[in-house]
Amino acid sequence: MCQHQPPCPTADSPDREAARQVAHHPEQGWSLLCNGVLLFEDTGELLPDGQIIAPHRPLAASRVMKAA
């Protein structure tokens, strides 16, 4: 799917979120990456095979929110 050089990480790679965006819709809260991954603003993902990756915000962000 990816035509970039060097190629972007595949959808099953641990670093799949590093792939380039091919569509970005911030008003709807999602981006499509060149490896076929739908990346949502809450950090959840939908992989091309239909697998759902739950949101995974960093713990440091949640600590900041609690302290505020």
C-alpha positions as a Markdown table, in Angstrom:
| # | Residue | x | y | z |
|---|---|---|---|---|
| 1 | Met | 0.0 | 0.0 | 0.0 |
| 2 | Cys | 2.7 | 2.5 | 1.0 |
| 3 | Gln | 4.8 | 4.0 | -1.9 |
| 4 | His | 7.1 | 6.1 | 0.3 |
| 5 | Gln | 10.8 | 5.6 | 0.5 |
| 6 | Pro | 11.7 | 4.4 | 3.0 |
| 7 | Pro | 8.4 | 2.6 | 3.3 |
| 8 | Cys | 6.1 | 3.4 | 6.3 |
| 9 | Pro | 5.6 | 0.9 | 9.0 |
| 10 | Thr | 2.9 | -1.8 | 8.2 |
| 11 | Ala | -0.4 | -1.9 | 10.0 |
| 12 | Asp | 0.8 | -4.8 | 12.1 |
| 13 | Ser | 4.1 | -3.1 | 13.2 |
| 14 | Pro | 4.3 | -1.8 | 16.7 |
| 15 | Asp | 5.2 | 1.6 | 15.3 |
| 16 | Arg | 2.3 | 1.7 | 12.8 |
| 17 | Glu | 1.2 | 5.2 | 14.0 |
| 18 | Ala | 4.4 | 6.6 | 12.4 |
| 19 | Ala | 3.0 | 6.1 | 8.9 |
| 20 | Arg | 2.2 | 9.2 | 6.9 |
| 21 | Gln | -1.3 | 10.6 | 6.8 |
| 22 | Val | -3.2 | 10.3 | 3.5 |
| 23 | Ala | -6.4 | 11.9 | 4.8 |
| 24 | His | -7.0 | 14.1 | 7.8 |
| 25 | His | -10.4 | 15.1 | 9.2 |
| 26 | Pro | -9.9 | 16.9 | 12.5 |
| 27 | Glu | -13.5 | 18.1 | 12.5 |
| 28 | Gln | -14.5 | 14.4 | 12.6 |
| 29 | Gly | -11.6 | 13.3 | 14.9 |
| 30 | Trp | -9.8 | 10.8 | 12.6 |
| 31 | Ser | -6.9 | 10.4 | 10.1 |
| 32 | Leu | -6.2 | 7.7 | 7.6 |
| 33 | Leu | -2.6 | 6.5 | 7.4 |
| 34 | Cys | -0.9 | 5.2 | 4.3 |
| 35 | Asn | -0.7 | 1.7 | 5.9 |
| 36 | Gly | -4.6 | 1.6 | 6.1 |
| 37 | Val | -4.9 | 2.3 | 9.8 |
| 38 | Leu | -7.6 | 4.7 | 10.9 |
| 39 | Leu | -6.2 | 6.7 | 13.8 |
| 40 | Phe | -8.7 | 8.5 | 16.1 |
| 41 | Glu | -8.0 | 11.6 | 18.1 |
| 42 | Asp | -8.6 | 9.7 | 21.4 |
| 43 | Thr | -5.6 | 7.5 | 20.3 |
| 44 | Gly | -7.9 | 4.5 | 19.4 |
| 45 | Glu | -7.2 | 2.7 | 16.1 |
| 46 | Leu | -9.0 | 0.6 | 13.6 |
| 47 | Leu | -6.7 | -1.7 | 11.6 |
| 48 | Pro | -7.3 | -2.7 | 8.0 |
| 49 | Asp | -8.3 | -6.3 | 9.1 |
| 50 | Gly | -11.0 | -4.9 | 11.4 |
| 51 | Gln | -9.1 | -5.2 | 14.7 |
| 52 | Ile | -9.8 | -2.5 | 17.2 |
| 53 | Ile | -7.0 | -1.0 | 19.3 |
| 54 | Ala | -8.4 | 0.7 | 22.4 |
| 55 | Pro | -7.4 | 4.3 | 23.1 |
| 56 | His | -4.0 | 4.4 | 24.8 |
| 57 | Arg | -3.2 | 7.9 | 26.0 |
| 58 | Pro | 0.0 | 8.3 | 28.0 |
| 59 | Leu | -0.3 | 8.0 | 31.7 |
| 60 | Ala | 1.5 | 11.4 | 32.2 |
| 61 | Ala | -1.4 | 13.2 | 30.5 |
| 62 | Ser | -3.9 | 11.6 | 32.9 |
| 63 | Arg | -1.9 | 12.8 | 35.9 |
| 64 | Val | -1.8 | 16.3 | 34.6 |
| 65 | Met | -5.6 | 16.3 | 34.1 |
| 66 | Lys | -6.1 | 15.1 | 37.7 |
| 67 | Ala | -3.9 | 17.8 | 39.1 |
| 68 | Ala | -5.7 | 20.6 | 37.3 |
